[in-house]
Amino acid sequence: METQVQPEKDSPADLGPHRVRLTGGRRYRWCACGLSKRQPYCDESHRGTAMDALAFQQSEDITVALCGCKRTQAPPYCDGAHKTSTPT
Ligand code: FES
């Protein structure tokens, strides 16, 4: 049975972005559900829910801001949504 996750209420996700250094060519899995204890990356805590991680990679080494609030419209990157929306 799948459980619908409500990141705003149930997750340890942070409200702000995570500024991280990514290695070019390496694959990453961004936590979309908000349940991971290794934010902003997936630790498989989404298992048993209807959600899954977002796999992504960069072509070169780069520092980026990954979304922590899980409200971005440009996942996995922060788009500033944490500044304009609040958890319910
Ligand atoms: S733990 Fe959140 S998507 Fe995997």
Short mmCIF file of C-alpha atoms and ligand atoms in Angstrom, two decimals:
data_model
loop_
_atom_site.label_atom_id
_atom_site.label_comp_id
_atom_site.label_asym_id
_atom_site.label_seq_id
_atom_site.Cartn_x
_atom_site.Cartn_y
_atom_site.Cartn_z
CA MET A 1 0.00 0.00 0.00
CA GLU A 2 1.41 3.38 -0.98
CA THR A 3 1.33 6.35 1.32
CA GLN A 4 0.93 9.88 -0.01
CA VAL A 5 3.76 12.00 1.39
CA GLN A 6 3.19 15.58 2.41
CA PRO A 7 6.72 16.99 2.68
CA GLU A 8 5.48 20.17 4.31
CA LYS A 9 4.24 18.30 7.37
CA ASP A 10 6.11 15.03 7.53
CA SER A 11 9.67 15.65 6.44
CA PRO A 12 12.96 16.75 7.92
CA ALA A 13 13.55 18.81 4.76
CA ASP A 14 14.98 22.25 5.32
CA LEU A 15 13.25 25.39 4.22
CA GLY A 16 16.29 26.90 2.57
CA PRO A 17 18.52 25.74 -0.29
CA HIS A 18 21.60 23.53 0.02
CA ARG A 19 24.68 25.05 -1.61
CA VAL A 20 26.75 22.09 -2.81
CA ARG A 21 29.75 21.40 -5.02
CA LEU A 22 28.92 18.80 -7.70
CA THR A 23 31.44 16.75 -9.64
CA GLY A 24 31.03 16.77 -13.42
CA GLY A 25 29.91 13.44 -14.87
CA ARG A 26 28.79 12.02 -11.53
CA ARG A 27 25.13 11.04 -11.11
CA TYR A 28 23.21 12.37 -8.11
CA ARG A 29 19.78 11.57 -6.72
CA TRP A 30 17.93 14.58 -5.32
CA CYS A 31 15.33 13.83 -2.64
CA ALA A 32 11.93 14.92 -3.95
CA CYS A 33 9.88 13.58 -1.05
CA GLY A 34 11.57 15.46 1.77
CA LEU A 35 11.93 12.38 3.98
CA SER A 36 15.66 11.75 3.48
CA LYS A 37 17.91 12.32 6.47
CA ARG A 38 20.76 13.07 4.04
CA GLN A 39 19.23 16.22 2.48
CA PRO A 40 19.33 17.23 -0.27
CA TYR A 41 20.12 13.71 -1.49
CA CYS A 42 17.90 10.61 -1.50
CA ASP A 43 18.55 7.96 1.17
CA GLU A 44 15.71 5.69 -0.05
CA SER A 45 13.35 6.84 2.72
CA HIS A 46 10.72 7.36 0.00
CA ARG A 47 10.22 3.59 -0.30
CA GLY A 48 6.60 2.70 0.33
CA THR A 49 5.43 6.09 -0.91
CA ALA A 50 4.30 7.22 -4.36
CA MET A 51 7.39 9.42 -4.73
CA ASP A 52 10.88 8.80 -6.08
CA ALA A 53 14.19 10.60 -6.30
CA LEU A 54 15.18 12.78 -9.24
CA ALA A 55 18.42 11.56 -10.87
CA PHE A 56 20.58 14.24 -12.45
CA GLN A 57 24.15 15.11 -13.35
CA GLN A 58 26.22 18.08 -14.46
CA SER A 59 28.69 18.01 -17.35
CA GLU A 60 31.34 19.85 -15.32
CA ASP A 61 32.30 20.60 -11.73
CA ILE A 62 30.00 23.32 -10.45
CA THR A 63 28.62 24.84 -7.25
CA VAL A 64 24.83 25.02 -7.22
CA ALA A 65 21.94 25.58 -4.82
CA LEU A 66 19.74 22.49 -4.55
CA CYS A 67 16.17 22.91 -3.34
CA GLY A 68 15.54 22.06 0.29
CA CYS A 69 11.90 23.11 0.64
CA LYS A 70 10.70 20.77 -2.18
CA ARG A 71 8.54 23.50 -3.71
CA THR A 72 10.86 24.46 -6.56
CA GLN A 73 9.44 24.54 -10.06
CA ALA A 74 12.93 23.76 -11.43
CA PRO A 75 13.98 20.61 -9.55
CA PRO A 76 16.53 19.83 -8.28
CA TYR A 77 17.63 23.46 -8.23
CA CYS A 78 16.45 26.20 -5.90
CA ASP A 79 14.23 28.73 -7.66
CA GLY A 80 13.53 30.87 -4.60
CA ALA A 81 10.20 29.23 -3.79
CA HIS A 82 11.22 28.95 -0.12
CA LYS A 83 11.05 32.75 0.07
CA THR A 84 7.47 33.03 -1.07
CA SER A 85 5.72 29.95 0.28
CA THR A 86 5.35 28.60 3.77
CA PRO A 87 4.60 25.07 5.00
CA THR A 88 0.96 24.36 5.72
S1 FES B 1 14.32 9.76 0.21
FE1 FES B 1 13.20 11.38 -0.72
S2 FES B 1 13.09 10.83 -2.81
FE2 FES B 1 14.25 9.23 -1.89
#
